[in-house]
XYZ file of C-alpha atoms in Angstrom:
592
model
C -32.822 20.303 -31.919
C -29.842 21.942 -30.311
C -30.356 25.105 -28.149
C -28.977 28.266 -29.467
C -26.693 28.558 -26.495
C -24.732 25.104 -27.860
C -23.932 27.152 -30.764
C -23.124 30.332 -29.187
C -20.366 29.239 -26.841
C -17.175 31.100 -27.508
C -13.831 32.448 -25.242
C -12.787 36.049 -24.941
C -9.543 36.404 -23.507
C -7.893 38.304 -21.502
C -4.372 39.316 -20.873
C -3.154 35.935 -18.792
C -0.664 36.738 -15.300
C 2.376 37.460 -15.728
C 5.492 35.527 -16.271
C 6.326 32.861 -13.207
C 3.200 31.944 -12.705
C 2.890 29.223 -14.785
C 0.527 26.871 -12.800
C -2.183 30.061 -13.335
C -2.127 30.756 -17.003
C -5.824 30.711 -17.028
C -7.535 33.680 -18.412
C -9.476 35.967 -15.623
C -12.639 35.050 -17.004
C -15.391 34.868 -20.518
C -17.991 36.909 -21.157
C -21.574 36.394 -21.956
C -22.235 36.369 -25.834
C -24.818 38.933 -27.720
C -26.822 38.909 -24.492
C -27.306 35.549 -23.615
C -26.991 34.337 -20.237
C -24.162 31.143 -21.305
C -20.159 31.026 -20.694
C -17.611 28.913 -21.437
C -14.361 28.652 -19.236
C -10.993 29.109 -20.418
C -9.297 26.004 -22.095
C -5.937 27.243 -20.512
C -4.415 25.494 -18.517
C -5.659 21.830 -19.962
C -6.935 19.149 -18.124
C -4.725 16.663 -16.129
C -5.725 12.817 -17.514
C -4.254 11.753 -13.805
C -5.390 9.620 -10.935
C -5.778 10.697 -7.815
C -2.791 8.370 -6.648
C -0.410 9.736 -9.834
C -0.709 13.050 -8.441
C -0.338 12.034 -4.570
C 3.427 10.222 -5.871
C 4.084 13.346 -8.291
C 4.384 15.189 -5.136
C 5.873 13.306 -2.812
C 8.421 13.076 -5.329
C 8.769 16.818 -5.473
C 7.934 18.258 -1.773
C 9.016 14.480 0.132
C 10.732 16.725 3.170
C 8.497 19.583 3.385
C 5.037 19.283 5.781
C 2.136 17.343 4.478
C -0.221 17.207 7.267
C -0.534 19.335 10.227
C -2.562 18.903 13.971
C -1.194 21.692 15.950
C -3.574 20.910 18.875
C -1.881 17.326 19.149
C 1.761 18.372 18.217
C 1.628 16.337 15.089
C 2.963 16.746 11.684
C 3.910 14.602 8.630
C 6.074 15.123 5.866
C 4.828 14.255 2.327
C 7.628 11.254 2.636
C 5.949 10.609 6.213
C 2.682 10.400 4.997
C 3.262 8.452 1.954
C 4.586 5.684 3.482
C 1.621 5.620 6.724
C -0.805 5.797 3.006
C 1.021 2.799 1.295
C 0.715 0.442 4.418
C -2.566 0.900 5.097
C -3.344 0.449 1.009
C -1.472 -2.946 1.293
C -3.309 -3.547 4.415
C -6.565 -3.495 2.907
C -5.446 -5.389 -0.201
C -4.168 -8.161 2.139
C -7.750 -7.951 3.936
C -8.990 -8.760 0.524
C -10.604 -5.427 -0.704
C -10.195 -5.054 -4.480
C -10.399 -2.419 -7.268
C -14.366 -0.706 -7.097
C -15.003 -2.222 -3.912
C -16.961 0.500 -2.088
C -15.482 1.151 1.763
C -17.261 3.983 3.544
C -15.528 6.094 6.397
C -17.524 7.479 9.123
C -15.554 9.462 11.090
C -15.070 13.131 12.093
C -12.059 14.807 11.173
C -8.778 13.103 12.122
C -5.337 12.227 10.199
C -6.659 8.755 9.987
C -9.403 10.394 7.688
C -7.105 11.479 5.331
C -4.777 8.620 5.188
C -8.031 6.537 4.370
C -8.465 9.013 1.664
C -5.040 8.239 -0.365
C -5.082 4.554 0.409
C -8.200 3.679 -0.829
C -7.426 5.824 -4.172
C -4.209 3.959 -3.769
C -5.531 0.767 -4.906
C -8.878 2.014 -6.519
C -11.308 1.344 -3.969
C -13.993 4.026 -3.971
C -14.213 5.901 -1.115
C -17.955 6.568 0.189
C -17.978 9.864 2.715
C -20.657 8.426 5.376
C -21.829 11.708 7.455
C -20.551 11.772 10.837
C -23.791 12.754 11.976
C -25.732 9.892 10.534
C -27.520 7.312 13.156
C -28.215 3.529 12.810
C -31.239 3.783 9.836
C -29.475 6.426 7.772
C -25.911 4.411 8.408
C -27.552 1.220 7.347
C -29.153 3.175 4.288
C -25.758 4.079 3.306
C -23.923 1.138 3.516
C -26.994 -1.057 1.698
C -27.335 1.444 -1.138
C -24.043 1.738 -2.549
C -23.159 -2.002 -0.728
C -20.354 -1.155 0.999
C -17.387 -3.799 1.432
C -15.975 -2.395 4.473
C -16.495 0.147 6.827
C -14.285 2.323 8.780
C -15.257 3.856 11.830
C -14.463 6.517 14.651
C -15.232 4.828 17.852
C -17.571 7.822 19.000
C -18.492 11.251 17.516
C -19.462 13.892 20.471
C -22.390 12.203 22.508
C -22.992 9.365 20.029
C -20.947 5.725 20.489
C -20.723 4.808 17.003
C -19.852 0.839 18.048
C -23.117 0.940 20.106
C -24.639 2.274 16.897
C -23.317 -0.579 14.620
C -24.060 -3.161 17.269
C -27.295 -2.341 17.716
C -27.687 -2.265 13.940
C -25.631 -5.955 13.656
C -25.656 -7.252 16.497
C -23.726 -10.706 15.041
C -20.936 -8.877 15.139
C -19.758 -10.067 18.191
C -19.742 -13.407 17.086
C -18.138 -13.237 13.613
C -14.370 -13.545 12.929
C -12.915 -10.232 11.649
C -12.338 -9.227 8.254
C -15.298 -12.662 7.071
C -18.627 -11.082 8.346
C -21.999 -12.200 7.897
C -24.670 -9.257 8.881
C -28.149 -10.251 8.124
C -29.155 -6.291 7.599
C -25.989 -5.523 6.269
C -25.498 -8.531 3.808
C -22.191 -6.947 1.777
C -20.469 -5.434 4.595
C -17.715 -8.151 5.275
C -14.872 -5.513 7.420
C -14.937 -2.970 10.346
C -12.332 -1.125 10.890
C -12.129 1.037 14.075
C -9.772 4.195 14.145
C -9.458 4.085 17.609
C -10.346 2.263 20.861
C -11.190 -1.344 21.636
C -13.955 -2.532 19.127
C -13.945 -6.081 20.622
C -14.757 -9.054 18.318
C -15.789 -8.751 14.632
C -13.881 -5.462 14.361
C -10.149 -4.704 13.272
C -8.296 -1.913 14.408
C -6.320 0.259 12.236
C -3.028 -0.465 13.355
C -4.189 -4.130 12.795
C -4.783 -3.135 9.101
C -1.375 -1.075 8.902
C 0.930 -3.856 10.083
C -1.025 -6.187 7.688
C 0.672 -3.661 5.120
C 3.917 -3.429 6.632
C 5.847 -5.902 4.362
C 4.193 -5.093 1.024
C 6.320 -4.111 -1.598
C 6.290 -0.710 -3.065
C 6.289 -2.705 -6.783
C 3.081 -4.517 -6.197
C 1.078 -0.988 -4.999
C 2.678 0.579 -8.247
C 0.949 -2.408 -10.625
C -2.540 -1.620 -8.665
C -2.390 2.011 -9.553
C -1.349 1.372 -12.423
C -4.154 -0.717 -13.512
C -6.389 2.434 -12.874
C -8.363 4.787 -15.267
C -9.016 8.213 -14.649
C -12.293 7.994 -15.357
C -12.715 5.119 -12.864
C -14.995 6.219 -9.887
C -13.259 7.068 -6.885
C -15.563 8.696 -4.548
C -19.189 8.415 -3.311
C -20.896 11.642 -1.550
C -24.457 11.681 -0.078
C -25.988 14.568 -0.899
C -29.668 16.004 -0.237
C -28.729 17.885 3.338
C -31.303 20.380 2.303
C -34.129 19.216 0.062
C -34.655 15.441 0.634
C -33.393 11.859 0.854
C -30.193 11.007 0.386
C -28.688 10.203 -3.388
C -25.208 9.262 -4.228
C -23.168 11.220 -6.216
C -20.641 9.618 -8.015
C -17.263 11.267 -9.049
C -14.104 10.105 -10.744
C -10.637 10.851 -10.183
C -10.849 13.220 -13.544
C -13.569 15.323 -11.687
C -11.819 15.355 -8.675
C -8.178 15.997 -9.324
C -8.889 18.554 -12.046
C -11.233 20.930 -9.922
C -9.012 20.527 -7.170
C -6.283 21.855 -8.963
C -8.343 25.025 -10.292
C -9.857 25.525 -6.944
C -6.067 26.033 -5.649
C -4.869 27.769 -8.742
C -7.500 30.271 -7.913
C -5.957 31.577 -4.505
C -2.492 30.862 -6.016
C -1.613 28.070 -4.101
C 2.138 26.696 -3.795
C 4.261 24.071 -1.632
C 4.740 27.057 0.655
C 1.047 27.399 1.665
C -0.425 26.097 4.690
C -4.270 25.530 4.608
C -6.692 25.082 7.313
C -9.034 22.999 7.086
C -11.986 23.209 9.737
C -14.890 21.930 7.515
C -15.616 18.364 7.749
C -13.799 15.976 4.794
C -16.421 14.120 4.767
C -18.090 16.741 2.072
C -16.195 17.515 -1.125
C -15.185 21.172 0.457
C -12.877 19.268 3.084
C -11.717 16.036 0.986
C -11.431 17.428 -2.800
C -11.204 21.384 -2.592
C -9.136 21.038 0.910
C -6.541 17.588 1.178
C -6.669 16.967 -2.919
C -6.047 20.558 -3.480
C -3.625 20.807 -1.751
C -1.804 17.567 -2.629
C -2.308 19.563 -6.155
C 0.244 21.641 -4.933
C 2.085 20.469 -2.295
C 0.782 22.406 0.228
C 0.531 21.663 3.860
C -3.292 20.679 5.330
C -3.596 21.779 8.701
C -6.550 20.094 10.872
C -7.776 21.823 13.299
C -10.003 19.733 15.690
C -12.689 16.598 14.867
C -15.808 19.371 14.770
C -15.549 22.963 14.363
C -14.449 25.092 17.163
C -14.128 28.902 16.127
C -11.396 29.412 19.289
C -9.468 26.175 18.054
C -9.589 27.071 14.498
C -8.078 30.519 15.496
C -5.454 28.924 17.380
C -4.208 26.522 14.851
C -4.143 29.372 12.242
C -2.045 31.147 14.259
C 0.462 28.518 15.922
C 0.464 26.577 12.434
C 0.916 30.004 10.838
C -1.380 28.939 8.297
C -1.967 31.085 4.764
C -4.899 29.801 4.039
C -8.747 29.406 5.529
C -11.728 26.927 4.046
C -15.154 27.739 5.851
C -18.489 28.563 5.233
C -20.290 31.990 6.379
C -21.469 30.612 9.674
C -18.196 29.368 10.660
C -16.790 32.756 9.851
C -19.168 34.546 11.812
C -18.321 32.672 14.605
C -14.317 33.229 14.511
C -15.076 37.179 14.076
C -17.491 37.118 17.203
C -14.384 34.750 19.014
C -11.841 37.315 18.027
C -13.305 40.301 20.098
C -13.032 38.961 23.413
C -9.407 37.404 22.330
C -6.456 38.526 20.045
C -5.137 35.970 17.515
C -2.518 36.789 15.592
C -3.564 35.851 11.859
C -0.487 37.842 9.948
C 0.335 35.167 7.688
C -3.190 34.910 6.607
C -3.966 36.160 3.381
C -6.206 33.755 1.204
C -8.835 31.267 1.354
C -12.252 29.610 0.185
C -15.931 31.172 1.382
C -18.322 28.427 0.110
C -21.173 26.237 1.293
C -23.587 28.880 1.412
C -24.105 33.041 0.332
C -22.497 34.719 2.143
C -23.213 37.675 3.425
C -22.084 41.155 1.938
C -21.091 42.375 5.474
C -19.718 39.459 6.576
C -17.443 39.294 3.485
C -16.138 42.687 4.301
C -15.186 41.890 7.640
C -13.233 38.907 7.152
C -11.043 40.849 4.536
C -10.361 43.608 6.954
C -10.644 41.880 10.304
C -9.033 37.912 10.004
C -6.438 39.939 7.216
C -7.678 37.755 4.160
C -7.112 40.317 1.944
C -7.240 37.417 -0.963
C -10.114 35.587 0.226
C -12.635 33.885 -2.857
C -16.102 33.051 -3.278
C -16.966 29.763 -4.100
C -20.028 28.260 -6.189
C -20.870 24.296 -6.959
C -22.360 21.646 -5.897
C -21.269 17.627 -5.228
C -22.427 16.794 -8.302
C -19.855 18.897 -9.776
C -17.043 18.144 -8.196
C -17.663 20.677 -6.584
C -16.657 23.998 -7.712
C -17.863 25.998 -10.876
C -18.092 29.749 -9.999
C -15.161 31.288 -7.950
C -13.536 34.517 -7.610
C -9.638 35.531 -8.507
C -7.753 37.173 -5.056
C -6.962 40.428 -7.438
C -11.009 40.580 -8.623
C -12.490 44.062 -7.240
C -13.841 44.267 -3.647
C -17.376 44.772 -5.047
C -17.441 41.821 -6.801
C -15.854 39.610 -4.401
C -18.567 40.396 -2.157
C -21.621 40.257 -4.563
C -21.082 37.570 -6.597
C -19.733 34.051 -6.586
C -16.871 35.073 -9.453
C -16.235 33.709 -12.432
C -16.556 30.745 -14.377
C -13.722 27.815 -13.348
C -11.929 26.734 -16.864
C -13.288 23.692 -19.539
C -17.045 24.170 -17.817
C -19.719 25.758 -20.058
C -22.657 27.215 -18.308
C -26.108 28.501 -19.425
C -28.968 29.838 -17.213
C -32.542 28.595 -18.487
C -36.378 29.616 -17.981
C -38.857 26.990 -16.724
C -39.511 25.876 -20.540
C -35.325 25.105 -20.777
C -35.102 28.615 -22.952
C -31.506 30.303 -22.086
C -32.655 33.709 -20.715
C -31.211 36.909 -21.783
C -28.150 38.810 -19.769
C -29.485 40.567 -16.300
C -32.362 37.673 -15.835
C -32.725 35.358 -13.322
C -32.580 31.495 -14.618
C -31.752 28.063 -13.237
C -27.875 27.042 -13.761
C -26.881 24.754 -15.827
C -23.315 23.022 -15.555
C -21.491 21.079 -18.144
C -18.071 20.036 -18.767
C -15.404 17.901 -17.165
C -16.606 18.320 -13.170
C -20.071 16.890 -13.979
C -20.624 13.369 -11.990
C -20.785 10.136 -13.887
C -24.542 9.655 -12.058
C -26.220 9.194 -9.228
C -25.204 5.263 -7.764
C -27.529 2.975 -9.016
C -30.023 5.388 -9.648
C -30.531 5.738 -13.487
C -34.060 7.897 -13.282
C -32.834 10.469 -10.995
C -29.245 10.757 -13.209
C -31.564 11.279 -16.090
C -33.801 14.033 -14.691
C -30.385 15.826 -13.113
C -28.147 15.567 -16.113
C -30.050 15.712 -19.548
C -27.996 16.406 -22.733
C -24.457 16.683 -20.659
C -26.007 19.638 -18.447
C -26.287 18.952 -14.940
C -29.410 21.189 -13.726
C -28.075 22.511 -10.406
C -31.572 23.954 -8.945
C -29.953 27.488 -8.574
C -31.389 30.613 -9.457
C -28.420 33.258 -11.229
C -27.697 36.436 -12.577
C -25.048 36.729 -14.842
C -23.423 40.258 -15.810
C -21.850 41.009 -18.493
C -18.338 40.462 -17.380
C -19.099 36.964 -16.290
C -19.687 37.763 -13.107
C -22.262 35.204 -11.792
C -24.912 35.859 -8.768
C -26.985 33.122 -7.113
C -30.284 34.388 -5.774
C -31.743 31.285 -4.245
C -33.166 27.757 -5.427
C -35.627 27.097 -7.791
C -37.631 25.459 -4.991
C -37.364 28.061 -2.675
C -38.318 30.840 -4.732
C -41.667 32.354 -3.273
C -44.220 32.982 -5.457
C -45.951 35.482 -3.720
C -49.774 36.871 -5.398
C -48.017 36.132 -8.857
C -45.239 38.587 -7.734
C -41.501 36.219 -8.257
C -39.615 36.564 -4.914
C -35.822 35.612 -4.220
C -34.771 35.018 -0.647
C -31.130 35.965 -1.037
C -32.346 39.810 -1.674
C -34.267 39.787 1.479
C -31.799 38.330 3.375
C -29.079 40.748 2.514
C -31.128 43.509 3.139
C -31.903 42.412 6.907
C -28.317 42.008 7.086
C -27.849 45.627 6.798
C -29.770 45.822 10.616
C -27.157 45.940 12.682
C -28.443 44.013 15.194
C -28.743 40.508 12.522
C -26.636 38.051 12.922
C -28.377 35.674 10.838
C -30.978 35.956 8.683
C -33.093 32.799 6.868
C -35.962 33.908 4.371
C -38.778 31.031 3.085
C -41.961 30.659 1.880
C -45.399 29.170 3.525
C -48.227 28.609 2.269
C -51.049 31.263 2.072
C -54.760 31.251 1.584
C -54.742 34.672 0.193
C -51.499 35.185 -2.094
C -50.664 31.253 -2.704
C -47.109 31.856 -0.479
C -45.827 34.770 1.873
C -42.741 35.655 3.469
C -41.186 34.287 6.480
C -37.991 35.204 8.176
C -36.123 33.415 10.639
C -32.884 35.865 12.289
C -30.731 35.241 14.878
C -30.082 38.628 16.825
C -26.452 39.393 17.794
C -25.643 39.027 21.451
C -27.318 41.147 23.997
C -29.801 43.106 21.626
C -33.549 42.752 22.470
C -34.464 42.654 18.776
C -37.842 42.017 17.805
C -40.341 41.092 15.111
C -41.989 44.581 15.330
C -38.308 46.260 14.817
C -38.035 44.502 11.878
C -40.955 45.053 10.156
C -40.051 48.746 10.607
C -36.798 48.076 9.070
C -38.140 47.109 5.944
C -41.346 49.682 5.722
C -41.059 51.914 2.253
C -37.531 50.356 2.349
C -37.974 47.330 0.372
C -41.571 46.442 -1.631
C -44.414 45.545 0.551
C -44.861 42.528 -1.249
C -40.877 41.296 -0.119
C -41.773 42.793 3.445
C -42.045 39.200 5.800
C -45.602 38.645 6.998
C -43.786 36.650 10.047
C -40.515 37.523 11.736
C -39.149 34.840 14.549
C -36.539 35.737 16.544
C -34.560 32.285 17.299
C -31.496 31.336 19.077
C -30.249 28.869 15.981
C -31.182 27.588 12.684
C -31.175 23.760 11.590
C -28.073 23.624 9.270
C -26.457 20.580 7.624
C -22.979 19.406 9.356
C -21.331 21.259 6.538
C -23.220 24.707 7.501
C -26.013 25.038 4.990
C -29.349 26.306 5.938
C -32.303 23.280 5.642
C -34.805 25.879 4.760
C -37.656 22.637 4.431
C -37.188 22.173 7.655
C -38.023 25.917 8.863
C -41.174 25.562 6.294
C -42.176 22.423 8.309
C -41.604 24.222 12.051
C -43.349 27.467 11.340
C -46.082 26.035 9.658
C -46.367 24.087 12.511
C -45.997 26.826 14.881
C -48.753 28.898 13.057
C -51.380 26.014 12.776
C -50.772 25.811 16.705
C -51.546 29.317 17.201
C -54.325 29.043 15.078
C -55.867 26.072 17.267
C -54.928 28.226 20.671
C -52.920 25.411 21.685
C-alpha cells in the first residue's frame, strides 16, 4: 500500500525572479501539505537529458576565450578553448592505451589541474571515474581498486608525508618488472595501467605527458562518435562514502545525477560565465568535482584552485589575487580563514556568494562569514553522495534567520518526506529521518545489491538524517539517526547542544555524542576545542549550561581537546570520539 505522503505531493508557487534571469526560473520554494512533513521541488526549470561531455562542448562553444581554470599560486590559467583541447588529448590518450566505455579508472591524487582534466576526459569517452581518497593507504587503496576493479589508476606521486609509488609498490611489487600499460598484479588482478601525474615512476608506470602525446594526433571526429555513443543515464562516477559511520561503499552516479544538480547547485547562488569560484575542498568528494568543476562548467564559470590541501592563508590569497566571487568550504575551513584574517588583511571585495556544506554549521559562524569574508549571498547546503549531492539549499535573497538556521529549501524535481521509526511520515514541527527521491538519487551502491536495497526502498533513498521541516519549507537537520542519544527514555539531538555551547564565547568547536551508561542506557559527552589562549575548562562549562538548558541535555563529560578526528572533506567521525572516550573512561576506571 502506498503511503499517504505519495498521494499528498503537490507544488505551491511562488512569484518566479524577475525577467533576465532565465537560467533561475525556479520557484523560491513548496510548502508542506495539511501538516505533513513531505515536499516536492519545483518542476521549473526541467531537467537537462545531457552528458557530462555535451555540456563540457556546449560551453566551450559559448565561453572558448574566457578563463576556465585558475592556480594563482602557480601563475596558471586556461581558457575553456585551452582546456578543451589538454581534455581531448588525454581522452584519446587513454583510448589509444586501450581503456573503453565503463571501464572503471580511479584517480588518487590531491587537488591539481591534472585532477580536473582527468575529470572531463574520462567522461569524454565514458569511462567512469572512481574518486580514490587521497588519504587512503595500501589496504584501503587495494580495497578500492579490487571492489569496483579498476582498469587503470592514476596517481599523484606523493601526498604530504606519504610516497604514494612506495605505497603501490609495496602493494605490487611486480610492477617493476611489467611493461607499461599490459600489467599483471597478483593482488590487483584488473588493474592493467598506472599513470603518474608527476615525477619519475620508473618501470610499469606511464606518465601523463606519455598518455597526452599518445592523444596528440587523434581526431576531433573519432572523440565526437565516443560521446556520442553515450547515455545519460550511463554511470559516470564512483564515490566512496562511509567517512563517518563505517566501511567503505560505492556510490554510483550517472551523468543525469550529476549534471542536473550541478546546474541547480549554481543556479542557486546565481552563477554566470562572469563568476570565479574557489575551490579549496578536495574534488575527490562530490562538493569539489560535481557542485565545484561541473557546476561551474554548468555555467561557464572560472574554477580557481587554490593549493593540493587546504591552507586557510592560501585560500585567502587566491580569493583575493584571483578576485574570485565565489567560496565552497565547510564550517571548519571557514573557521579557520576568519581566525587567519585577524592577524592579516585580505582584501575579499569581489566576494559575495558561495556554498557552506559538509557539515552544520554553526549559527555564529554563519554570521560572521556574511559580515566578515563580505559573503553577503552565501547558502547552506544539505545532501549526501548518494544524492548527487545536494537536496536542501538556501536562495542568496532568503532572510538572515533562515540562512543561518536551516539548510534552505528543497532543490527542484526531488520529493522529500521525513518518517518515524515504523516508516510513518510525521506531522509538521517533528523530528523524522529524511527521505530523498527524485532525479539525484544514485543508481546503487557498486556491486552491492543488499545494501542498495536497505538504502533505497520504493525510489526513497533513506539518508540517516534527523529534520525539522517548517511550514515554509524550510528544512533543519538535527543530527543522525545513529547518533541520536537516547538518554533515560528522554530523545536527545546533538546539533541543539552543540549550538548552544557555541554561544560560550570561548568555543571554537564543539562535538556532542553519546556513551554508553549503566544508569540511563546513554549520556552526554562533549568534545570542544577552546579558542586560542582561553584556559577553558570542563567545570566552566558545566556552569554554562546549569538551569540554561535541561539537566538531562547537560554533558555528564566535557574534554577539552586540541582537535577532533574529521574526514579529509571536514566532517566530524563522531564513532570515533565514542570509541576514544570510552576508552579514556574505562582507563580511569582501572586507575591506569
Amino acid at each position: 500500500m502506498k503511503s499517504v505522503v505519495d498521494a499528498l505531493f503537490v507544488m505551491v508557487a511562488s512569484k518566479p525572479f524577475a525577467a533576465g534571469e532565465s537560467m533561475l526560473m525556479e520557484f523560491p520554494g513548496t510548502f508542506p501539505v495539511e501538516g505533513i512533513s513531505c515536499l516536492t521541488g519545483s518542476r521549473s526549470p526541467a531537467l537537462w537529458r545531457k552528458t557530462v561531455p555535451q555540456v563540457f562542448k556546449e560551453t566551450v562553444a559559448c565561453f572558448g576565450e574566457r578563463d576556465a581554470l585558475v592556480l594563482p599560486q602557480k601563475r596558471l590559467s586556461l581558457t575553456w578553448r585551452q582546456l578543451d583541447r589538454k581534455v581531448d588529448e588525454f581522452a584519446s590518450g587513454l583510448h589509444a592505451a586501450g581503456l573503453r566505455k565503463g571501464d572503471r579508472v580511479g584517480i588518487w591524487s590531491p587537488n591539481c589541474p591534472e585532477w580536473v582534466i582527468v575529470q572531463f576526459a574520462t567522461a569524454r569517452i565514458g569511462l567512469v571515474l572512481v574518486n580514490i581518497n587521497p588519504g587512503y593507504r595500501r589496504h584501503e587503496l587495494e580495497y578500492a581498486l579490487n571492489k569496483v576493479g579498476c582498469r587503470a589508476l592514476v596517481t599523484a606521486e606523493r601526498f604530504k608525508t606519504f610516497d604514494y609509488l612506495r605505497i603501490l609498490h609495496d602493494l605490487a611489487p611486480e610492477l617493476r618488472k611489467c611493461r607499461k600499460g599490459r600489467l599483471t598484479l597478483g593482488r590487483l588482478p584488473d588493474l592493467k595501467l598506472v599513470i603518474a601525474i608527476s615525477g619519475d615512476p620508473g618501470a610499469g608506470v606511464m606518465t601523463f605527458s606519455e598518455i597526452q602525446r599518445m592523444g596528440e594526433s587523434a581526431k576531433q571526429s573519432d572523440l565526437d562518435e565516443l560521446t556520442a555513443s553515450l547515455d545519460p543515464d550511463d554511470p559516470i562516477n564512483l564515490q566512496f562514502t562511509s567517512g563517518t559511520t563505517g566501511s567503505p561503499k560505492g556510490a554510483t552516479l550517472t551523468h543525469f545525477n550529476i549534471v542536473n544538480n550541478a546546474r541547480f547547485t549554481t543556479d542557486r547562488i546565481r552563477f554566470t560565465e562572469s563568476d570565479r569560484l574557489c575551490i579549496p575542498v578536495p574534488l575527490y568528494h562530490c562538493f569539489g568535482m560535481a557542485m565545484g568543476t561541473l557546476g561551474c562548467v554548468t555555467k561557464g564559470a572560472a574554477m580557481v584552485l587554490c593549493g593540493e590541501v587546504f591552507n586557510p592563508d592560501d585560500t585567502l590569497l587566491a580569493l583575493s589575487d584571483a578576485r574570485c566571487t565565489g567560496l565552497y568550504s565547510v564550517p571548519t575551513m571557514f573557521v579557520a580563514m576568519l581566525d587567519a584574517m585577524k592577524t592579516a588583511d585580505y582584501d575579499l571585495s569581489t566576494l559575495r556568494t558561495g556554498v557552506m556544506a559538509g557539515a552544520p554549521c554553526p549559527i555564529e559562524v554563519m554570521r560572521r562569514v556574511i559580515q566578515e569574508m563580505n559573503m553577503r549571498e552565501v547558502t547552506i547546503c544539505y545532501g549526501m553522495t548518494e544524492t548527487a549531492p545536494v537536496s536542501f539549499q538556501s536562495f542568496v535573497d532568503d532572510p538572515i534567520e533562515k540562512r543561518v538556521s536551516t539548510v534552505g529549501r528543497i532543490h527542484p524535481h526531488l520529493d522529500v518526506k521525513l518518517i518515524d521509526a515504523d516508516g510513518v511520515t510525521v506531522p509538521l514541527g517533528e523530528t523524522g529521518e529524511l527521505c530523498t527521491r527524485g532525479y539525484s538519487v544514485m543508481k546503487g551502491y557498486w556491486e552491492d545489491e543488499e545494501l542498495t536495497r536497505q538504502s533505497i526502498r520504493d525510489n526513497w533513498m533513506h539518508t540517516g538524517d534527523l529534520g525539522v521541516l517548517d511550514g515554509e519549507g524550510f528544512c533543519n537537520i538535527v543530527g543522525r539517526v545513529k547518533d541520536m542519544i537516547i538518554r533515560g527514555g528522554e530523545n536527545i539531538y546533538p546539533r541543539e547542544i552543540e549550538n548552544f555551547l557555541f554561544r560560550h564565547p570561548d568555543v571554537r568547536e564543539a562535538q556532542v555524542f553519546g556513551i554508553p551508561d549503566e544508569k540511563f542506557g546513554e549520556v552526554v559527552c562533549a568534545w570542544v576545542i577552546p579558542r586560542a589562549g582561553s584556559d577553558l575548562t570542563p567545570g566552566e562549562l558545566w556552569r554554562f549550561c546549569e538551569n540554561e538548558i535541561a539537566h538531562f541535555k547537560i554533558p555528564a563529560h566535557f574534554r577539552i581537546v586540541e582537535k577532533m578526528p574529521m574526514t579529509v572533506t571536514g566532517k566530524p567521525q563522531k564513532f570515533r570520539m565514542r570509541e576514544q572516550m570510552i576508552a579514556l573512561l574505562l582507563d580511569t576506571a582501572n586507575g591506569s
